Tab-separated table of C-alpha atoms in Angstrom:
chain	number	residue	atom	x	y	z
A	1	MET	CA	0.000	0.000	0.000
A	2	LYS	CA	2.876	2.330	0.819
A	3	TYR	CA	4.326	1.909	-2.697
A	4	LEU	CA	0.947	2.411	-4.310
A	5	ALA	CA	0.539	5.671	-2.427
A	6	LEU	CA	4.007	6.854	-3.499
A	7	ALA	CA	3.283	5.892	-7.099
A	8	SER	CA	0.115	7.943	-7.076
A	9	ILE	CA	2.057	10.962	-5.870
A	10	PHE	CA	4.617	10.641	-8.658
A	11	LEU	CA	1.924	10.147	-11.286
A	12	ALA	CA	0.093	13.246	-10.137
A	13	ALA	CA	3.283	15.274	-10.386
A	14	ALA	CA	4.273	13.972	-13.813
A	15	PRO	CA	4.219	16.467	-16.697
A	16	GLY	CA	0.964	16.230	-18.602
A	17	ALA	CA	-0.730	14.198	-15.862
A	18	VAL	CA	-4.443	14.831	-15.560
A	19	GLN	CA	-5.096	16.378	-12.181
A	20	ALA	CA	-8.177	15.201	-10.332
A	21	GLN	CA	-10.481	18.092	-9.572
A	22	ARG	CA	-11.969	18.551	-6.147
A	23	PRO	CA	-15.613	17.603	-5.985
A	24	ALA	CA	-17.872	20.577	-6.635
A	25	ALA	CA	-19.434	20.149	-3.223
A	26	THR	CA	-16.218	21.194	-1.459
A	27	ARG	CA	-16.755	24.847	-2.320
A	28	PRO	CA	-19.541	27.023	-3.648
A	29	ALA	CA	-19.651	27.590	-7.397
A	30	SER	CA	-18.320	30.919	-8.622
A	31	SER	CA	-21.058	33.419	-9.425
A	32	ALA	CA	-19.293	34.053	-12.760
A	33	ILE	CA	-19.399	30.341	-13.611
A	34	GLU	CA	-23.045	30.172	-12.572
A	35	ALA	CA	-23.851	33.063	-14.916
A	36	ALA	CA	-21.894	31.366	-17.710
A	37	VAL	CA	-23.701	28.063	-17.234
A	38	ARG	CA	-27.080	29.783	-17.362
A	39	LEU	CA	-26.163	31.530	-20.598
A	40	ALA	CA	-24.666	28.341	-22.064
A	41	ASP	CA	-27.865	26.460	-21.276
A	42	TRP	CA	-29.907	29.194	-22.928
A	43	GLN	CA	-27.737	29.078	-26.058
A	44	LEU	CA	-27.854	25.285	-26.229
A	45	GLY	CA	-31.611	25.608	-26.410
A	46	GLN	CA	-31.327	28.045	-29.331
A	47	MET	CA	-28.875	26.326	-31.664
A	48	GLN	CA	-31.045	26.795	-34.756
A	49	GLY	CA	-30.174	30.479	-34.729
A	50	ASN	CA	-33.764	31.693	-34.527
A	51	THR	CA	-32.805	34.416	-32.047
A	52	VAL	CA	-30.107	35.902	-34.301
A	53	SER	CA	-31.083	39.280	-35.729
A	54	ARG	CA	-29.082	39.068	-38.951
A	55	MET	CA	-28.880	35.576	-40.405
A	56	THR	CA	-26.064	34.668	-42.782
A	57	GLY	CA	-25.434	31.530	-44.748
A	58	GLU	CA	-23.001	30.522	-42.007
A	59	THR	CA	-25.251	31.141	-39.007
A	60	ARG	CA	-26.869	27.702	-39.069
A	61	ASN	CA	-23.707	25.921	-40.206
A	62	PRO	CA	-22.455	23.970	-37.174
A	63	ARG	CA	-18.903	23.911	-38.577
A	64	ALA	CA	-18.636	27.633	-39.347
A	65	TRP	CA	-16.917	30.277	-37.245
A	66	GLU	CA	-20.051	31.769	-35.689
A	67	GLN	CA	-20.957	28.621	-33.798
A	68	ALA	CA	-17.300	27.641	-33.424
A	69	ALA	CA	-16.602	30.639	-31.189
A	70	PHE	CA	-19.433	29.506	-28.911
A	71	TRP	CA	-17.970	26.006	-28.646
A	72	ILE	CA	-14.537	27.417	-27.886
A	73	GLY	CA	-16.110	29.259	-24.965
A	74	MET	CA	-17.778	26.008	-23.944
A	75	THR	CA	-14.417	24.226	-23.751
A	76	ALA	CA	-13.140	26.940	-21.411
A	77	LEU	CA	-16.280	26.617	-19.294
A	78	ALA	CA	-15.875	22.841	-19.070
A	79	ASP	CA	-12.259	23.298	-17.941
A	80	ALA	CA	-13.309	25.882	-15.354
A	81	GLY	CA	-15.667	23.514	-13.556
A	82	GLY	CA	-18.834	23.682	-15.615
A	83	PRO	CA	-21.238	20.782	-15.028
A	84	PRO	CA	-20.771	17.494	-16.943
A	85	ARG	CA	-23.479	18.428	-19.458
A	86	ILE	CA	-21.153	21.108	-20.867
A	87	ARG	CA	-18.526	18.519	-21.779
A	88	LYS	CA	-21.212	16.187	-23.111
A	89	ALA	CA	-22.621	18.912	-25.348
A	90	ILE	CA	-19.166	19.502	-26.878
A	91	LEU	CA	-18.624	15.804	-27.536
A	92	ASP	CA	-22.126	15.419	-28.978
A	93	MET	CA	-21.541	18.379	-31.300
A	94	GLY	CA	-18.269	16.962	-32.579
A	95	THR	CA	-19.779	13.538	-33.135
A	96	ALA	CA	-22.678	15.053	-35.064
A	97	ASN	CA	-20.177	17.013	-37.192
A	98	ARG	CA	-18.084	13.863	-37.710
A	99	TRP	CA	-15.198	16.008	-36.402
A	100	LEU	CA	-14.933	17.750	-39.783
A	101	PRO	CA	-13.560	21.289	-40.184
A	102	GLY	CA	-15.336	23.696	-42.501
A	103	ASP	CA	-15.321	23.010	-46.213
A	104	ASN	CA	-12.517	25.378	-47.279
A	105	PRO	CA	-9.155	23.928	-46.204
A	106	TYR	CA	-7.298	27.257	-46.498
A	107	PHE	CA	-9.906	29.516	-44.895
A	108	ALA	CA	-9.077	30.348	-41.264
A	109	ASP	CA	-12.729	30.781	-40.311
A	110	ASP	CA	-13.272	27.133	-41.268
A	111	HIS	CA	-10.479	26.107	-38.896
A	112	ALA	CA	-12.012	27.637	-35.760
A	113	ILE	CA	-14.215	24.642	-34.942
A	114	THR	CA	-11.137	22.416	-34.764
A	115	GLN	CA	-10.187	24.136	-31.498
A	116	ALA	CA	-13.207	22.461	-29.910
A	117	TYR	CA	-12.434	19.151	-31.624
A	118	LEU	CA	-8.861	19.130	-30.360
A	119	TRP	CA	-10.126	19.863	-26.856
A	120	ALA	CA	-12.452	16.897	-27.260
A	121	ALA	CA	-9.533	14.712	-28.355
A	122	ARG	CA	-7.998	15.365	-24.933
A	123	ASN	CA	-11.281	14.903	-23.116
A	124	GLY	CA	-12.679	11.573	-24.148
A	125	ALA	CA	-13.146	11.643	-27.913
A	126	GLY	CA	-9.648	10.410	-28.686
A	127	GLU	CA	-7.879	10.185	-32.011
A	128	ALA	CA	-11.094	10.282	-34.054
A	129	ALA	CA	-11.570	13.931	-33.074
A	130	ARG	CA	-8.068	14.832	-34.247
A	131	ILE	CA	-7.703	13.014	-37.576
A	132	PRO	CA	-9.759	15.324	-39.855
A	133	ALA	CA	-8.156	18.470	-38.418
A	134	ARG	CA	-4.692	17.024	-38.877
A	135	ARG	CA	-5.503	16.059	-42.454
A	136	THR	CA	-6.571	19.636	-43.217
A	137	PHE	CA	-3.587	21.224	-41.502
A	138	ASP	CA	-1.164	18.839	-43.210
A	139	ARG	CA	-2.413	20.197	-46.518
A	140	VAL	CA	-2.154	23.816	-45.349
A	141	VAL	CA	1.387	23.349	-44.020
A	142	ASN	CA	2.723	21.126	-46.797
A	143	GLN	CA	1.158	23.110	-49.636
A	144	PRO	CA	0.972	26.677	-48.293
A	145	ALA	CA	-1.127	29.195	-50.142
A	146	ILE	CA	0.733	31.733	-52.217
A	147	ALA	CA	-1.130	35.027	-52.052
A	148	SER	CA	-0.697	38.639	-51.064
A	149	LEU	CA	-2.212	39.865	-47.777
A	150	ALA	CA	-3.740	42.854	-49.589
A	151	PHE	CA	-7.529	42.585	-49.382
A	152	TYR	CA	-9.126	43.103	-52.782
A	153	VAL	CA	-12.759	42.126	-53.327
A	154	PRO	CA	-13.201	41.026	-56.963
A	155	PRO	CA	-16.422	41.391	-58.949
A	156	GLU	CA	-17.403	37.862	-57.919
A	157	GLY	CA	-17.778	39.039	-54.329
A	158	TYR	CA	-16.139	38.998	-50.898
A	159	GLY	CA	-15.729	35.243	-50.685
A	160	ALA	CA	-13.653	35.215	-53.861
A	161	ALA	CA	-10.943	37.474	-52.411
A	162	GLU	CA	-7.635	35.760	-53.135
A	163	CYS	CA	-6.072	36.740	-49.829
A	164	LEU	CA	-8.620	34.734	-47.817
A	165	LYS	CA	-6.380	31.720	-48.414
A	166	ARG	CA	-4.050	33.390	-45.914
A	167	TRP	CA	-4.699	35.362	-42.715
A	168	CYS	CA	-5.325	38.723	-44.346
A	169	TRP	CA	-8.060	39.823	-41.891
A	170	CYS	CA	-7.366	40.234	-38.203
A	171	ASP	CA	-10.191	37.895	-37.070
A	172	ALA	CA	-8.133	35.010	-38.474
A	173	LEU	CA	-5.678	35.363	-35.579
A	174	PHE	CA	-8.363	33.951	-33.283
A	175	MET	CA	-9.717	31.347	-35.676
A	176	ALA	CA	-6.701	29.286	-36.737
A	177	PRO	CA	-3.376	29.672	-34.891
A	178	ALA	CA	-4.477	28.271	-31.506
A	179	ALA	CA	-5.649	25.097	-33.256
A	180	LEU	CA	-2.343	24.670	-35.057
A	181	ALA	CA	-0.364	25.254	-31.858
A	182	GLU	CA	-2.536	22.771	-29.969
A	183	LEU	CA	-2.081	20.194	-32.715
A	184	SER	CA	1.689	20.494	-32.308
A	185	LEU	CA	1.326	19.789	-28.593
A	186	GLN	CA	-0.868	16.766	-29.191
A	187	THR	CA	1.240	15.247	-31.961
A	188	GLY	CA	4.727	16.389	-31.029
A	189	ASP	CA	5.133	17.785	-34.542
A	190	PRO	CA	6.339	21.427	-34.388
A	191	ARG	CA	5.535	22.145	-38.050
A	192	TYR	CA	1.974	23.227	-37.251
A	193	ARG	CA	3.047	25.704	-34.575
A	194	ASP	CA	5.911	27.002	-36.697
A	195	PHE	CA	3.568	27.640	-39.618
A	196	ALA	CA	1.086	29.398	-37.336
A	197	MET	CA	3.748	31.684	-35.918
A	198	ASP	CA	5.118	32.579	-39.343
A	199	GLU	CA	1.643	33.531	-40.543
A	200	PHE	CA	0.722	35.277	-37.283
A	201	TRP	CA	3.689	37.610	-37.584
A	202	ALA	CA	3.143	38.187	-41.296
A	203	THR	CA	-0.414	39.339	-40.521
A	204	THR	CA	0.709	41.404	-37.543
A	205	ASP	CA	3.457	43.131	-39.510
A	206	PHE	CA	0.874	44.002	-42.160
A	207	LEU	CA	-2.188	45.016	-40.098
A	208	TYR	CA	-0.850	46.287	-36.758
A	209	ASP	CA	-0.664	50.047	-36.293
A	210	PRO	CA	2.181	50.614	-33.793
A	211	ALA	CA	1.161	54.223	-33.195
A	212	GLN	CA	-2.326	53.246	-32.024
A	213	ARG	CA	-1.341	49.771	-30.756
A	214	LEU	CA	-4.357	48.330	-32.557
A	215	PHE	CA	-5.075	46.199	-35.618
A	216	TYR	CA	-6.815	47.280	-38.785
A	217	ARG	CA	-9.459	44.756	-39.732
A	218	ASP	CA	-7.835	44.360	-43.156
A	219	SER	CA	-5.998	46.488	-45.691
A	220	ARG	CA	-9.195	48.091	-47.029
A	221	PHE	CA	-9.276	50.134	-43.822
A	222	PHE	CA	-5.755	51.562	-43.931
A	223	GLU	CA	-6.917	54.906	-45.289
A	224	ARG	CA	-10.449	54.987	-43.903
A	225	ARG	CA	-11.189	57.939	-41.596
A	226	ASP	CA	-14.354	59.130	-39.875
A	227	ALA	CA	-15.786	62.657	-40.045
A	228	GLU	CA	-13.376	63.704	-37.292
A	229	GLY	CA	-10.385	62.373	-39.201
A	230	ARG	CA	-9.904	59.389	-36.881
A	231	LYS	CA	-8.706	55.978	-38.011
A	232	GLU	CA	-11.246	53.171	-37.913
A	233	PHE	CA	-10.359	50.308	-35.601
A	234	TRP	CA	-13.160	47.806	-35.180
A	235	SER	CA	-13.795	46.640	-31.628
A	236	ARG	CA	-14.652	43.007	-32.302
A	237	GLY	CA	-11.831	42.688	-34.821
A	238	ASN	CA	-9.291	43.745	-32.220
A	239	GLY	CA	-11.129	41.572	-29.712
A	240	TRP	CA	-10.517	38.535	-31.895
A	241	VAL	CA	-6.800	39.306	-31.911
A	242	PHE	CA	-6.527	40.038	-28.192
A	243	ALA	CA	-8.496	36.960	-27.128
A	244	GLY	CA	-6.625	34.911	-29.696
A	245	MET	CA	-3.305	35.774	-28.099
A	246	ALA	CA	-4.635	34.737	-24.688
A	247	ARG	CA	-5.431	31.353	-26.218
A	248	ILE	CA	-2.176	30.967	-28.171
A	249	LEU	CA	0.332	32.035	-25.510
A	250	PRO	CA	-0.198	29.074	-23.120
A	251	LEU	CA	0.481	26.721	-26.036
A	252	LEU	CA	3.934	28.161	-26.810
A	253	PRO	CA	7.120	26.961	-25.076
A	254	ARG	CA	8.296	29.208	-22.254
A	255	HIS	CA	11.093	31.594	-23.242
A	256	ASN	CA	10.421	30.779	-26.897
A	257	ALA	CA	11.146	33.826	-29.079
A	258	ASP	CA	7.614	33.847	-30.499
A	259	ARG	CA	6.148	33.735	-27.008
A	260	VAL	CA	8.336	36.577	-25.766
A	261	ARG	CA	7.392	38.706	-28.756
A	262	MET	CA	3.700	37.900	-28.421
A	263	GLU	CA	3.697	38.702	-24.715
A	264	ALA	CA	5.091	42.139	-25.543
A	265	LEU	CA	2.425	42.667	-28.211
A	266	PHE	CA	-0.263	41.549	-25.782
A	267	GLN	CA	0.941	44.046	-23.190
A	268	GLN	CA	1.054	46.867	-25.749
A	269	MET	CA	-2.526	46.204	-26.811
A	270	ALA	CA	-3.697	45.820	-23.216
A	271	SER	CA	-2.380	49.241	-22.254
A	272	ARG	CA	-4.178	50.844	-25.202
A	273	LEU	CA	-7.415	48.963	-24.605
A	274	LYS	CA	-7.449	50.051	-20.981
A	275	GLU	CA	-7.250	53.657	-22.156
A	276	LEU	CA	-10.132	53.183	-24.612
A	277	GLN	CA	-12.667	51.585	-22.290
A	278	LYS	CA	-15.723	53.792	-21.802
A	279	PRO	CA	-16.844	54.799	-18.292
A	280	ASP	CA	-19.826	52.417	-18.576
A	281	GLY	CA	-17.449	49.454	-18.958
A	282	TYR	CA	-18.040	48.805	-22.665
A	283	TRP	CA	-15.756	49.427	-25.602
A	284	SER	CA	-17.315	51.279	-28.512
A	285	PRO	CA	-17.761	49.477	-31.872
A	286	SER	CA	-15.285	51.947	-33.400
A	287	LEU	CA	-12.618	52.088	-30.727
A	288	LEU	CA	-11.507	55.681	-31.314
A	289	ALA	CA	-15.072	57.050	-31.549
A	290	PRO	CA	-16.757	56.574	-28.153
A	291	GLU	CA	-19.124	59.545	-28.227
A	292	GLY	CA	-22.735	58.462	-28.657
A	293	SER	CA	-21.709	54.871	-29.293
A	294	PRO	CA	-23.986	51.966	-28.322
A	295	ARG	CA	-23.227	49.228	-25.877
A	296	GLU	CA	-21.442	46.344	-27.582
A	297	SER	CA	-20.871	43.048	-25.785
A	298	SER	CA	-18.802	40.884	-28.142
A	299	GLY	CA	-15.716	43.091	-28.237
A	300	THR	CA	-16.234	43.854	-24.550
A	301	GLY	CA	-16.378	40.140	-23.797
A	302	PHE	CA	-13.136	39.414	-25.588
A	303	TYR	CA	-11.338	42.340	-23.941
A	304	THR	CA	-12.595	41.430	-20.471
A	305	TYR	CA	-11.437	37.870	-21.049
A	306	GLY	CA	-8.020	38.902	-22.316
A	307	LEU	CA	-7.338	41.474	-19.598
A	308	ALA	CA	-8.402	39.077	-16.834
A	309	TRP	CA	-6.310	36.316	-18.382
A	310	GLY	CA	-3.337	38.670	-18.474
A	311	ILE	CA	-3.695	39.393	-14.756
A	312	ASN	CA	-4.166	35.725	-13.884
A	313	ASN	CA	-1.041	34.777	-15.827
A	314	GLY	CA	1.258	37.487	-14.529
A	315	LEU	CA	1.486	39.587	-17.687
A	316	LEU	CA	-0.558	42.543	-16.415
A	317	PRO	CA	-0.329	44.222	-12.996
A	318	ARG	CA	-3.495	43.476	-11.048
A	319	ALA	CA	-3.716	46.872	-9.371
A	320	GLU	CA	-3.552	48.619	-12.732
A	321	TYR	CA	-5.867	46.433	-14.776
A	322	GLU	CA	-8.412	44.900	-12.418
A	323	PRO	CA	-10.657	48.001	-12.369
A	324	ALA	CA	-11.057	47.745	-16.153
A	325	VAL	CA	-11.799	44.028	-15.882
A	326	ARG	CA	-14.446	44.593	-13.218
A	327	ARG	CA	-16.102	47.345	-15.247
A	328	GLY	CA	-16.098	45.099	-18.296
A	329	TRP	CA	-17.639	42.186	-16.405
A	330	ALA	CA	-20.326	44.428	-14.914
A	331	ALA	CA	-21.124	45.682	-18.425
A	332	LEU	CA	-21.438	42.121	-19.722
A	333	GLN	CA	-23.834	41.235	-16.911
A	334	ARG	CA	-25.965	44.259	-17.781
A	335	ALA	CA	-26.146	43.003	-21.363
A	336	LEU	CA	-28.027	39.877	-20.252
A	337	GLN	CA	-31.692	40.160	-21.182
A	338	ARG	CA	-34.780	38.996	-19.326
A	339	ASP	CA	-35.323	36.069	-21.690
A	340	GLY	CA	-31.813	34.778	-20.943
A	341	ARG	CA	-29.992	35.938	-24.051
A	342	LEU	CA	-26.844	38.024	-24.195
A	343	GLY	CA	-27.850	41.275	-25.865
A	344	TYR	CA	-25.969	44.133	-27.528
A	345	VAL	CA	-23.909	41.798	-29.732
A	346	GLN	CA	-23.001	43.498	-33.001
A	347	GLN	CA	-24.132	41.267	-35.825
A	348	VAL	CA	-21.882	39.681	-38.466
A	349	SER	CA	-19.842	42.383	-40.160
A	350	ASP	CA	-16.308	43.521	-40.835
A	351	ARG	CA	-16.625	47.034	-39.393
A	352	PRO	CA	-18.386	49.074	-36.682
A	353	GLU	CA	-22.170	49.179	-37.024
A	354	LYS	CA	-25.298	49.865	-34.984
A	355	VAL	CA	-26.223	47.544	-32.128
A	356	GLU	CA	-29.605	46.899	-30.492
A	357	ALA	CA	-30.442	45.519	-27.061
A	358	GLY	CA	-31.953	42.325	-28.483
A	359	ASP	CA	-29.047	41.536	-30.819
A	360	THR	CA	-27.358	38.259	-29.926
A	361	GLN	CA	-25.029	35.819	-31.655
A	362	TYR	CA	-23.148	32.606	-30.925
A	363	TYR	CA	-19.750	34.314	-30.873
A	364	GLY	CA	-20.930	36.901	-28.359
A	365	VAL	CA	-21.974	34.104	-26.026
A	366	GLY	CA	-18.594	32.450	-26.563
A	367	ALA	CA	-16.849	35.678	-25.551
A	368	PHE	CA	-19.001	35.891	-22.406
A	369	LEU	CA	-18.123	32.308	-21.441
A	370	LEU	CA	-14.414	32.966	-21.931
A	371	ALA	CA	-14.635	36.116	-19.811
A	372	ALA	CA	-16.564	34.332	-17.051
A	373	THR	CA	-13.903	31.649	-16.678
A	374	GLN	CA	-11.174	34.217	-16.134
A	375	ILE	CA	-13.312	36.298	-13.789
A	376	ALA	CA	-13.842	33.133	-11.733
A	377	ALA	CA	-10.082	32.543	-11.665
A	378	LEU	CA	-9.512	36.147	-10.632
A	379	ASP	CA	-12.042	35.814	-7.828
A	380	GLU	CA	-10.495	32.525	-6.687
A	381	SER	CA	-7.042	34.092	-6.437
A	382	VAL	CA	-8.175	36.441	-3.666
A	383	ARG	CA	-10.023	33.874	-1.551
């Protein structure tokens, strides 16, 4: 018995060992996790998209980015102590999708759902959940797209833009690189992570404005100015980038050059985002144009998540950034509507637009779930 006990200690301390979680009954559930579970349950009951104000061809597609962002939030909620039905819902979704990415193998938005699949591969689904994603990423890495990052929409329409084969829009930095980095961890093959980092920095070098410490959505916005002469930086677009970094950084080796560089970029953006938060806790759809702007919960969710994650992981000073996190979380709670939905989510777009109280979307819920998990961790750290 003595040797069995010692063996269990060594196994628990081994790198990569799965740590047993304390039973939920040993401590009360976090109020942030409770709020996230309620919203997740509401969204699970609305998966046909009937509550979405502006339907697109992708809204009902269970493998497209809109729903994918929700499932990414669900994986974070499951890891943060959400009830077993959260994990089951993820596994059921992947099984129903046959673990397939979206249809376009080079389109980052069609890679986003693989983040949930790869989580499932580590949480009961096994190799079957990983095989289709690896097949897609092998093609992307072995036969990389050759295209400029300049965003030109041809007469055939937006979807025919040549640059969409690469990460020429800032949203892509949330959709694809975390999946590639995770695949490297699961397979031991660094090619996926190396490809992701090369493309991440190519996009950053092209779209990041070092003067404003923000990202243009894509190159069509380089010269766009509002009536006051201000540059246009889209809140949710920068939210995708900021939240994406919070998801990528834990997957990179410590002291790795890419990690060091990304930590510095994360800190630069965080300092600017803190400056741009409105007194009511929200960030405006156009980040440099707060006057008269509506509430907007998707960008706010991603920023609240990223800032709280930065505090929890030692990249941001708590005393300096926690007030912004708390204001952001309070704003997100005020966006919850009486029928259970998360309101004030700007609908599918590529730029700042109007927002109404009843507007909701899968990705807004995903941002809320991500934020809730880091708020819970922040609360736990002071108990």
